[in-house]
mmCIF file of N, CA, C and O in Angstrom:
data_model
loop_
_atom_site.group_PDB
_atom_site.id
_atom_site.type_symbol
_atom_site.label_atom_id
_atom_site.label_comp_id
_atom_site.label_asym_id
_atom_site.label_seq_id
_atom_site.Cartn_x
_atom_site.Cartn_y
_atom_site.Cartn_z
ATOM 1 N N UNK A 1 6.587 16.900 97.865
ATOM 2 C CA UNK A 1 7.564 16.366 96.933
ATOM 3 C C UNK A 1 7.497 14.844 96.947
ATOM 4 O O UNK A 1 7.300 14.234 97.981
ATOM 5 N N UNK A 2 7.673 14.252 95.778
ATOM 6 C CA UNK A 2 7.661 12.796 95.669
ATOM 7 C C UNK A 2 8.944 12.232 96.265
ATOM 8 O O UNK A 2 10.018 12.794 96.105
ATOM 9 N N UNK A 3 8.819 11.101 96.929
ATOM 10 C CA UNK A 3 9.976 10.452 97.538
ATOM 11 C C UNK A 3 10.478 9.273 96.730
ATOM 12 O O UNK A 3 11.648 8.939 96.774
ATOM 13 N N UNK A 4 9.553 8.641 95.935
ATOM 14 C CA UNK A 4 9.903 7.397 95.270
ATOM 15 C C UNK A 4 9.106 7.249 93.974
ATOM 16 O O UNK A 4 7.944 7.631 93.896
ATOM 17 N N UNK A 5 9.723 6.674 92.961
ATOM 18 C CA UNK A 5 9.050 6.411 91.684
ATOM 19 C C UNK A 5 8.046 5.278 91.876
ATOM 20 O O UNK A 5 8.400 4.218 92.397
ATOM 21 N N UNK A 6 6.788 5.475 91.447
ATOM 22 C CA UNK A 6 5.798 4.406 91.610
ATOM 23 C C UNK A 6 6.010 3.250 90.629
ATOM 24 O O UNK A 6 5.437 2.187 90.803
ATOM 25 N N UNK A 7 6.851 3.430 89.614
ATOM 26 C CA UNK A 7 7.070 2.387 88.619
ATOM 27 C C UNK A 7 8.224 1.466 88.991
ATOM 28 O O UNK A 7 8.082 0.257 88.997
ATOM 29 N N UNK A 8 9.387 2.049 89.281
ATOM 30 C CA UNK A 8 10.564 1.222 89.582
ATOM 31 C C UNK A 8 11.011 1.346 91.045
ATOM 32 O O UNK A 8 11.977 0.704 91.430
ATOM 33 N N UNK A 9 10.354 2.197 91.803
ATOM 34 C CA UNK A 9 10.618 2.412 93.231
ATOM 35 C C UNK A 9 11.985 3.013 93.516
ATOM 36 O O UNK A 9 12.523 2.855 94.597
ATOM 37 N N UNK A 10 12.555 3.700 92.535
ATOM 38 C CA UNK A 10 13.822 4.388 92.729
ATOM 39 C C UNK A 10 13.561 5.715 93.439
ATOM 40 O O UNK A 10 12.510 6.330 93.279
ATOM 41 N N UNK A 11 14.521 6.159 94.204
ATOM 42 C CA UNK A 11 14.392 7.465 94.867
ATOM 43 C C UNK A 11 15.103 8.564 94.083
ATOM 44 O O UNK A 11 15.140 9.712 94.513
ATOM 45 N N UNK A 12 15.640 8.228 92.912
ATOM 46 C CA UNK A 12 16.364 9.179 92.076
ATOM 47 C C UNK A 12 15.399 9.868 91.108
ATOM 48 O O UNK A 12 15.340 9.549 89.929
ATOM 49 N N UNK A 13 14.599 10.810 91.626
ATOM 50 C CA UNK A 13 13.625 11.533 90.808
ATOM 51 C C UNK A 13 13.864 13.028 90.936
ATOM 52 O O UNK A 13 14.462 13.491 91.906
ATOM 53 N N UNK A 14 13.426 13.794 89.911
ATOM 54 C CA UNK A 14 13.586 15.240 89.974
ATOM 55 C C UNK A 14 12.366 15.921 89.366
ATOM 56 O O UNK A 14 11.645 15.339 88.557
ATOM 57 N N UNK A 15 12.150 17.141 89.761
ATOM 58 C CA UNK A 15 11.035 17.951 89.294
ATOM 59 C C UNK A 15 11.355 18.517 87.922
ATOM 60 O O UNK A 15 12.442 19.041 87.688
ATOM 61 N N UNK A 16 10.410 18.392 86.978
ATOM 62 C CA UNK A 16 10.592 18.932 85.633
ATOM 63 C C UNK A 16 10.059 20.351 85.552
ATOM 64 O O UNK A 16 9.084 20.694 86.213
ATOM 65 N N UNK A 17 10.698 21.136 84.715
ATOM 66 C CA UNK A 17 10.161 22.449 84.380
ATOM 67 C C UNK A 17 8.962 22.235 83.461
ATOM 68 O O UNK A 17 8.900 21.236 82.750
ATOM 69 N N UNK A 18 7.990 23.157 83.408
ATOM 70 C CA UNK A 18 6.828 22.974 82.533
ATOM 71 C C UNK A 18 7.193 22.767 81.070
ATOM 72 O O UNK A 18 6.567 21.981 80.378
ATOM 73 N N UNK A 19 8.229 23.416 80.564
ATOM 74 C CA UNK A 19 8.610 23.252 79.158
ATOM 75 C C UNK A 19 9.180 21.859 78.900
ATOM 76 O O UNK A 19 9.030 21.312 77.822
ATOM 77 N N UNK A 20 9.834 21.245 79.882
ATOM 78 C CA UNK A 20 10.380 19.900 79.725
ATOM 79 C C UNK A 20 9.272 18.858 79.690
ATOM 80 O O UNK A 20 9.359 17.874 78.982
ATOM 81 N N UNK A 21 8.199 19.074 80.437
ATOM 82 C CA UNK A 21 7.109 18.117 80.491
ATOM 83 C C UNK A 21 6.350 18.072 79.173
ATOM 84 O O UNK A 21 5.751 17.062 78.836
ATOM 85 N N UNK A 22 6.369 19.133 78.384
ATOM 86 C CA UNK A 22 5.636 19.173 77.130
ATOM 87 C C UNK A 22 6.453 18.678 75.944
ATOM 88 O O UNK A 22 5.931 18.573 74.845
ATOM 89 N N UNK A 23 7.720 18.361 76.130
ATOM 90 C CA UNK A 23 8.569 17.995 75.009
ATOM 91 C C UNK A 23 8.123 16.717 74.310
ATOM 92 O O UNK A 23 8.343 16.556 73.118
ATOM 93 N N UNK A 24 7.480 15.805 74.992
ATOM 94 C CA UNK A 24 7.000 14.572 74.357
ATOM 95 C C UNK A 24 5.895 14.870 73.360
ATOM 96 O O UNK A 24 5.818 14.240 72.310
ATOM 97 N N UNK A 25 5.025 15.822 73.651
ATOM 98 C CA UNK A 25 3.965 16.184 72.712
ATOM 99 C C UNK A 25 4.545 16.779 71.446
ATOM 100 O O UNK A 25 4.060 16.504 70.362
ATOM 101 N N UNK A 26 5.570 17.599 71.562
ATOM 102 C CA UNK A 26 6.183 18.212 70.387
ATOM 103 C C UNK A 26 6.831 17.140 69.532
ATOM 104 O O UNK A 26 6.712 17.149 68.306
ATOM 105 N N UNK A 27 7.488 16.178 70.152
ATOM 106 C CA UNK A 27 8.138 15.108 69.406
ATOM 107 C C UNK A 27 7.111 14.270 68.661
ATOM 108 O O UNK A 27 7.285 13.963 67.485
ATOM 109 N N UNK A 28 6.016 13.915 69.310
ATOM 110 C CA UNK A 28 4.981 13.114 68.666
ATOM 111 C C UNK A 28 4.355 13.862 67.504
ATOM 112 O O UNK A 28 4.138 13.290 66.437
ATOM 113 N N UNK A 29 4.078 15.147 67.667
ATOM 114 C CA UNK A 29 3.446 15.893 66.588
ATOM 115 C C UNK A 29 4.395 16.090 65.405
ATOM 116 O O UNK A 29 3.961 16.135 64.263
ATOM 117 N N UNK A 30 5.695 16.151 65.636
ATOM 118 C CA UNK A 30 6.620 16.280 64.512
ATOM 119 C C UNK A 30 6.802 14.957 63.784
ATOM 120 O O UNK A 30 7.098 14.938 62.601
ATOM 121 N N UNK A 31 6.596 13.841 64.462
ATOM 122 C CA UNK A 31 6.708 12.537 63.823
ATOM 123 C C UNK A 31 5.504 12.246 62.932
ATOM 124 O O UNK A 31 5.602 11.458 62.005
ATOM 125 N N UNK A 32 4.358 12.860 63.216
ATOM 126 C CA UNK A 32 3.140 12.612 62.448
ATOM 127 C C UNK A 32 2.797 13.836 61.612
ATOM 128 O O UNK A 32 1.661 14.072 61.271
ATOM 129 N N UNK A 33 3.772 14.627 61.236
ATOM 130 C CA UNK A 33 3.510 15.807 60.426
ATOM 131 C C UNK A 33 3.147 15.386 59.002
ATOM 132 O O UNK A 33 3.526 14.292 58.556
ATOM 133 N N UNK A 34 2.414 16.229 58.277
ATOM 134 C CA UNK A 34 2.072 15.885 56.895
ATOM 135 C C UNK A 34 3.294 15.616 56.019
ATOM 136 O O UNK A 34 3.266 14.718 55.176
ATOM 137 N N UNK A 35 4.376 16.356 56.228
ATOM 138 C CA UNK A 35 5.580 16.138 55.422
ATOM 139 C C UNK A 35 6.184 14.756 55.692
ATOM 140 O O UNK A 35 6.601 14.047 54.761
ATOM 141 N N UNK A 36 6.241 14.360 56.944
ATOM 142 C CA UNK A 36 6.775 13.051 57.297
ATOM 143 C C UNK A 36 5.902 11.940 56.737
ATOM 144 O O UNK A 36 6.390 10.956 56.189
ATOM 145 N N UNK A 37 4.591 12.107 56.875
ATOM 146 C CA UNK A 37 3.666 11.095 56.380
ATOM 147 C C UNK A 37 3.693 11.029 54.848
ATOM 148 O O UNK A 37 3.531 9.962 54.269
ATOM 149 N N UNK A 38 3.910 12.165 54.174
ATOM 150 C CA UNK A 38 4.014 12.170 52.708
ATOM 151 C C UNK A 38 5.244 11.391 52.270
ATOM 152 O O UNK A 38 5.184 10.600 51.311
ATOM 153 N N UNK A 39 6.359 11.589 52.951
ATOM 154 C CA UNK A 39 7.581 10.841 52.615
ATOM 155 C C UNK A 39 7.384 9.352 52.862
ATOM 156 O O UNK A 39 7.808 8.516 52.052
ATOM 157 N N UNK A 40 6.731 9.014 53.966
ATOM 158 C CA UNK A 40 6.456 7.612 54.263
ATOM 159 C C UNK A 40 5.522 7.012 53.213
ATOM 160 O O UNK A 40 5.732 5.891 52.748
ATOM 161 N N UNK A 41 4.484 7.761 52.828
ATOM 162 C CA UNK A 41 3.553 7.290 51.807
ATOM 163 C C UNK A 41 4.233 7.060 50.473
ATOM 164 O O UNK A 41 3.966 6.065 49.780
ATOM 165 N N UNK A 42 5.118 7.960 50.075
ATOM 166 C CA UNK A 42 5.852 7.795 48.820
ATOM 167 C C UNK A 42 6.745 6.563 48.875
ATOM 168 O O UNK A 42 6.832 5.795 47.903
ATOM 169 N N UNK A 43 7.383 6.346 50.011
ATOM 170 C CA UNK A 43 8.261 5.194 50.162
ATOM 171 C C UNK A 43 7.477 3.886 50.099
ATOM 172 O O UNK A 43 7.887 2.934 49.427
ATOM 173 N N UNK A 44 6.359 3.837 50.787
ATOM 174 C CA UNK A 44 5.540 2.626 50.790
ATOM 175 C C UNK A 44 4.960 2.368 49.405
ATOM 176 O O UNK A 44 4.923 1.231 48.926
ATOM 177 N N UNK A 45 4.511 3.423 48.740
ATOM 178 C CA UNK A 45 3.917 3.228 47.413
ATOM 179 C C UNK A 45 4.955 2.739 46.393
ATOM 180 O O UNK A 45 4.635 1.969 45.499
ATOM 181 N N UNK A 46 6.218 3.166 46.535
ATOM 182 C CA UNK A 46 7.273 2.660 45.644
ATOM 183 C C UNK A 46 7.433 1.153 45.811
ATOM 184 O O UNK A 46 7.592 0.428 44.829
ATOM 185 N N UNK A 47 7.402 0.699 47.067
ATOM 186 C CA UNK A 47 7.587 -0.734 47.303
ATOM 187 C C UNK A 47 6.382 -1.545 46.840
ATOM 188 O O UNK A 47 6.494 -2.746 46.617
ATOM 189 N N UNK A 48 5.223 -0.901 46.685
ATOM 190 C CA UNK A 48 4.019 -1.592 46.213
ATOM 191 C C UNK A 48 3.783 -1.391 44.715
ATOM 192 O O UNK A 48 2.701 -1.726 44.224
ATOM 193 N N UNK A 49 4.754 -0.834 44.016
ATOM 194 C CA UNK A 49 4.663 -0.559 42.573
ATOM 195 C C UNK A 49 3.477 0.339 42.220
ATOM 196 O O UNK A 49 2.793 0.138 41.223
ATOM 197 N N UNK A 50 3.240 1.325 43.062
ATOM 198 C CA UNK A 50 2.216 2.349 42.827
ATOM 199 C C UNK A 50 2.978 3.660 42.613
ATOM 200 O O UNK A 50 4.030 3.866 43.237
ATOM 201 N N UNK A 51 2.498 4.546 41.766
ATOM 202 C CA UNK A 51 3.215 5.820 41.590
ATOM 203 C C UNK A 51 3.431 6.546 42.924
ATOM 204 O O UNK A 51 2.495 6.684 43.721
ATOM 205 N N UNK A 52 4.653 6.975 43.191
ATOM 206 C CA UNK A 52 4.969 7.616 44.478
ATOM 207 C C UNK A 52 4.129 8.860 44.773
ATOM 208 O O UNK A 52 3.870 9.153 45.939
ATOM 209 N N UNK A 53 3.685 9.574 43.744
ATOM 210 C CA UNK A 53 2.896 10.780 43.988
ATOM 211 C C UNK A 53 1.573 10.440 44.676
ATOM 212 O O UNK A 53 1.089 11.194 45.516
ATOM 213 N N UNK A 54 1.013 9.279 44.345
ATOM 214 C CA UNK A 54 -0.239 8.865 44.987
ATOM 215 C C UNK A 54 0.002 8.579 46.466
ATOM 216 O O UNK A 54 -0.774 8.989 47.327
ATOM 217 N N UNK A 55 1.088 7.896 46.777
ATOM 218 C CA UNK A 55 1.426 7.632 48.179
ATOM 219 C C UNK A 55 1.740 8.910 48.942
ATOM 220 O O UNK A 55 1.373 9.062 50.106
ATOM 221 N N UNK A 56 2.415 9.843 48.275
ATOM 222 C CA UNK A 56 2.753 11.113 48.929
ATOM 223 C C UNK A 56 1.497 11.914 49.239
ATOM 224 O O UNK A 56 1.362 12.482 50.335
ATOM 225 N N UNK A 57 0.564 11.947 48.296
ATOM 226 C CA UNK A 57 -0.687 12.687 48.534
ATOM 227 C C UNK A 57 -1.484 12.025 49.654
ATOM 228 O O UNK A 57 -1.981 12.702 50.558
ATOM 229 N N UNK A 58 -1.584 10.684 49.608
ATOM 230 C CA UNK A 58 -2.322 9.973 50.660
ATOM 231 C C UNK A 58 -1.662 10.192 52.021
ATOM 232 O O UNK A 58 -2.344 10.430 53.029
ATOM 233 N N UNK A 59 -0.340 10.129 52.067
ATOM 234 C CA UNK A 59 0.369 10.346 53.336
ATOM 235 C C UNK A 59 0.187 11.750 53.867
ATOM 236 O O UNK A 59 0.011 11.960 55.067
ATOM 237 N N UNK A 60 0.217 12.749 52.977
ATOM 238 C CA UNK A 60 0.035 14.134 53.410
ATOM 239 C C UNK A 60 -1.370 14.341 53.963
ATOM 240 O O UNK A 60 -1.560 15.033 54.974
ATOM 241 N N UNK A 61 -2.362 13.720 53.315
ATOM 242 C CA UNK A 61 -3.742 13.843 53.813
ATOM 243 C C UNK A 61 -3.882 13.168 55.172
ATOM 244 O O UNK A 61 -4.465 13.738 56.103
ATOM 245 N N UNK A 62 -3.326 11.972 55.308
ATOM 246 C CA UNK A 62 -3.404 11.259 56.590
ATOM 247 C C UNK A 62 -2.665 12.045 57.674
ATOM 248 O O UNK A 62 -3.150 12.184 58.790
ATOM 249 N N UNK A 63 -1.498 12.581 57.345
ATOM 250 C CA UNK A 63 -0.762 13.397 58.319
ATOM 251 C C UNK A 63 -1.525 14.643 58.716
ATOM 252 O O UNK A 63 -1.528 15.043 59.876
ATOM 253 N N UNK A 64 -2.194 15.280 57.752
ATOM 254 C CA UNK A 64 -3.009 16.454 58.062
ATOM 255 C C UNK A 64 -4.168 16.120 58.965
ATOM 256 O O UNK A 64 -4.496 16.877 59.887
ATOM 257 N N UNK A 65 -4.789 14.973 58.733
ATOM 258 C CA UNK A 65 -5.907 14.544 59.603
ATOM 259 C C UNK A 65 -5.389 14.275 61.013
ATOM 260 O O UNK A 65 -6.012 14.692 62.001
ATOM 261 N N UNK A 66 -4.234 13.592 61.124
ATOM 262 C CA UNK A 66 -3.664 13.348 62.451
ATOM 263 C C UNK A 66 -3.353 14.659 63.166
ATOM 264 O O UNK A 66 -3.619 14.806 64.358
ATOM 265 N N UNK A 67 -2.769 15.597 62.457
ATOM 266 C CA UNK A 67 -2.439 16.883 63.070
ATOM 267 C C UNK A 67 -3.707 17.606 63.538
ATOM 268 O O UNK A 67 -3.723 18.225 64.594
ATOM 269 N N UNK A 68 -4.764 17.525 62.743
ATOM 270 C CA UNK A 68 -6.017 18.169 63.115
ATOM 271 C C UNK A 68 -6.619 17.508 64.349
ATOM 272 O O UNK A 68 -7.084 18.174 65.263
ATOM 273 N N UNK A 69 -6.590 16.184 64.398
ATOM 274 C CA UNK A 69 -7.181 15.445 65.520
ATOM 275 C C UNK A 69 -6.350 15.617 66.788
ATOM 276 O O UNK A 69 -6.892 15.805 67.880
ATOM 277 N N UNK A 70 -5.025 15.557 66.644
ATOM 278 C CA UNK A 70 -4.156 15.616 67.823
ATOM 279 C C UNK A 70 -3.840 17.028 68.286
ATOM 280 O O UNK A 70 -3.273 17.204 69.359
ATOM 281 N N UNK A 71 -4.182 18.021 67.480
ATOM 282 C CA UNK A 71 -3.870 19.407 67.830
ATOM 283 C C UNK A 71 -4.705 19.848 69.022
ATOM 284 O O UNK A 71 -5.922 19.823 68.974
ATOM 285 N N UNK A 72 -4.009 20.211 70.092
ATOM 286 C CA UNK A 72 -4.689 20.677 71.295
ATOM 287 C C UNK A 72 -4.618 22.197 71.325
ATOM 288 O O UNK A 72 -3.569 22.775 71.088
ATOM 289 N N UNK A 73 -5.735 22.847 71.636
ATOM 290 C CA UNK A 73 -5.670 24.302 71.755
ATOM 291 C C UNK A 73 -4.769 24.691 72.917
ATOM 292 O O UNK A 73 -4.696 23.993 73.922
ATOM 293 N N UNK A 74 -4.080 25.774 72.720
ATOM 294 C CA UNK A 74 -3.173 26.213 73.776
ATOM 295 C C UNK A 74 -3.966 26.684 74.970
ATOM 296 O O UNK A 74 -4.858 27.517 74.865
ATOM 297 N N UNK A 75 -3.634 26.121 76.108
ATOM 298 C CA UNK A 75 -4.324 26.508 77.327
ATOM 299 C C UNK A 75 -3.642 27.735 77.921
ATOM 300 O O UNK A 75 -2.443 27.920 77.765
ATOM 301 N N UNK A 76 -4.407 28.577 78.597
ATOM 302 C CA UNK A 76 -3.784 29.734 79.227
ATOM 303 C C UNK A 76 -2.815 29.284 80.314
ATOM 304 O O UNK A 76 -3.016 28.262 80.955
ATOM 305 N N UNK A 77 -1.746 30.020 80.456
ATOM 306 C CA UNK A 77 -0.742 29.683 81.459
ATOM 307 C C UNK A 77 -1.328 29.882 82.855
ATOM 308 O O UNK A 77 -1.853 30.942 83.186
ATOM 309 N N UNK A 78 -1.228 28.838 83.657
ATOM 310 C CA UNK A 78 -1.738 28.882 85.019
ATOM 311 C C UNK A 78 -0.532 28.916 85.947
ATOM 312 O O UNK A 78 0.378 28.110 85.814
ATOM 313 N N UNK A 79 -0.563 29.829 86.883
ATOM 314 C CA UNK A 79 0.592 29.990 87.761
ATOM 315 C C UNK A 79 0.692 28.875 88.793
ATOM 316 O O UNK A 79 1.751 28.620 89.321
ATOM 317 N N UNK A 80 -0.404 28.187 89.078
ATOM 318 C CA UNK A 80 -0.379 27.119 90.070
ATOM 319 C C UNK A 80 -0.548 25.758 89.385
ATOM 320 O O UNK A 80 -1.464 25.007 89.640
ATOM 321 N N UNK A 81 0.362 25.444 88.463
ATOM 322 C CA UNK A 81 0.278 24.197 87.710
ATOM 323 C C UNK A 81 0.708 23.021 88.586
ATOM 324 O O UNK A 81 1.398 23.170 89.583
ATOM 325 N N UNK A 82 0.315 21.825 88.155
ATOM 326 C CA UNK A 82 0.637 20.602 88.873
ATOM 327 C C UNK A 82 2.082 20.213 88.550
ATOM 328 O O UNK A 82 2.473 20.195 87.386
ATOM 329 N N UNK A 83 2.879 19.890 89.560
ATOM 330 C CA UNK A 83 4.274 19.517 89.287
ATOM 331 C C UNK A 83 4.346 18.149 88.614
ATOM 332 O O UNK A 83 3.566 17.249 88.900
ATOM 333 N N UNK A 84 5.294 18.008 87.705
ATOM 334 C CA UNK A 84 5.549 16.736 87.033
ATOM 335 C C UNK A 84 6.989 16.331 87.361
ATOM 336 O O UNK A 84 7.898 17.150 87.306
ATOM 337 N N UNK A 85 7.158 15.070 87.719
ATOM 338 C CA UNK A 85 8.477 14.558 88.075
ATOM 339 C C UNK A 85 8.939 13.555 87.028
ATOM 340 O O UNK A 85 8.134 12.975 86.306
ATOM 341 N N UNK A 86 10.257 13.351 86.944
ATOM 342 C CA UNK A 86 10.832 12.328 86.060
ATOM 343 C C UNK A 86 11.778 11.473 86.880
ATOM 344 O O UNK A 86 12.600 11.977 87.640
ATOM 345 N N UNK A 87 11.645 10.175 86.688
ATOM 346 C CA UNK A 87 12.545 9.228 87.351
ATOM 347 C C UNK A 87 13.815 9.113 86.520
ATOM 348 O O UNK A 87 13.753 8.872 85.309
ATOM 349 N N UNK A 88 14.961 9.285 87.137
ATOM 350 C CA UNK A 88 16.238 9.180 86.437
ATOM 351 C C UNK A 88 16.629 7.726 86.178
ATOM 352 O O UNK A 88 17.499 7.461 85.365
ATOM 353 N N UNK A 89 15.956 6.806 86.841
ATOM 354 C CA UNK A 89 16.280 5.391 86.662
ATOM 355 C C UNK A 89 15.505 4.769 85.498
ATOM 356 O O UNK A 89 16.088 4.185 84.605
ATOM 357 N N UNK A 90 14.166 4.924 85.477
ATOM 358 C CA UNK A 90 13.360 4.305 84.409
ATOM 359 C C UNK A 90 12.878 5.316 83.369
ATOM 360 O O UNK A 90 12.222 4.937 82.400
ATOM 361 N N UNK A 91 13.190 6.613 83.544
ATOM 362 C CA UNK A 91 12.868 7.691 82.605
ATOM 363 C C UNK A 91 11.364 7.940 82.440
ATOM 364 O O UNK A 91 10.945 8.519 81.450
ATOM 365 N N UNK A 92 10.535 7.492 83.363
ATOM 366 C CA UNK A 92 9.089 7.704 83.282
ATOM 367 C C UNK A 92 8.756 9.075 83.864
ATOM 368 O O UNK A 92 9.359 9.525 84.837
ATOM 369 N N UNK A 93 7.759 9.743 83.249
ATOM 370 C CA UNK A 93 7.247 10.984 83.808
ATOM 371 C C UNK A 93 6.145 10.628 84.789
ATOM 372 O O UNK A 93 5.305 9.777 84.505
ATOM 373 N N UNK A 94 6.141 11.284 85.933
ATOM 374 C CA UNK A 94 5.241 10.941 87.016
ATOM 375 C C UNK A 94 4.355 12.133 87.338
ATOM 376 O O UNK A 94 4.852 13.217 87.638
ATOM 377 N N UNK A 95 3.065 11.921 87.278
ATOM 378 C CA UNK A 95 2.083 12.922 87.685
ATOM 379 C C UNK A 95 1.632 12.534 89.092
ATOM 380 O O UNK A 95 0.987 11.500 89.275
ATOM 381 N N UNK A 96 1.967 13.323 90.112
ATOM 382 C CA UNK A 96 1.657 12.924 91.487
ATOM 383 C C UNK A 96 0.159 12.892 91.796
ATOM 384 O O UNK A 96 -0.244 12.352 92.813
ATOM 385 N N UNK A 97 -0.676 13.424 90.919
ATOM 386 C CA UNK A 97 -2.117 13.406 91.186
ATOM 387 C C UNK A 97 -2.758 12.092 90.763
ATOM 388 O O UNK A 97 -3.899 11.817 91.130
ATOM 389 N N UNK A 98 -2.041 11.274 89.994
ATOM 390 C CA UNK A 98 -2.585 9.992 89.541
ATOM 391 C C UNK A 98 -2.110 8.910 90.476
ATOM 392 O O UNK A 98 -0.916 8.738 90.703
ATOM 393 N N UNK A 99 -3.056 8.153 90.992
ATOM 394 C CA UNK A 99 -2.702 7.055 91.896
ATOM 395 C C UNK A 99 -2.388 5.815 91.074
ATOM 396 O O UNK A 99 -3.062 5.484 90.133
ATOM 397 N N UNK A 100 -1.339 5.085 91.490
ATOM 398 C CA UNK A 100 -0.978 3.843 90.829
ATOM 399 C C UNK A 100 -1.372 2.671 91.708
ATOM 400 O O UNK A 100 -1.384 2.774 92.932
ATOM 401 N N UNK A 101 -1.684 1.539 91.070
ATOM 402 C CA UNK A 101 -2.040 0.327 91.813
ATOM 403 C C UNK A 101 -0.746 -0.341 92.258
ATOM 404 O O UNK A 101 0.146 -0.581 91.471
ATOM 405 N N UNK A 102 -0.668 -0.664 93.543
ATOM 406 C CA UNK A 102 0.569 -1.241 94.069
ATOM 407 C C UNK A 102 0.373 -2.641 94.541
ATOM 408 O O UNK A 102 -0.548 -3.125 94.934
#
């Protein structure tokens, strides 16, 4: 078990469940979804005096490319997974297998 956060040196850390450790990936993928990028493209194209449909199509294509590139295949569930910790002070996720420079 980890005793101290390597970033802020706080001892207020806790072990995350596997589903909690993956929540950042879900948030990032929903922010770069084709629908979000289409809305952003339409908004930007309006401010540039370009028809919004062109910006929406461009944004949807860019969002689709991001989703394709960032999409990770689901890995099989491993019963002996590496524990991930979170510091309650600086909110950083800590992988104990990675060494930090001190």
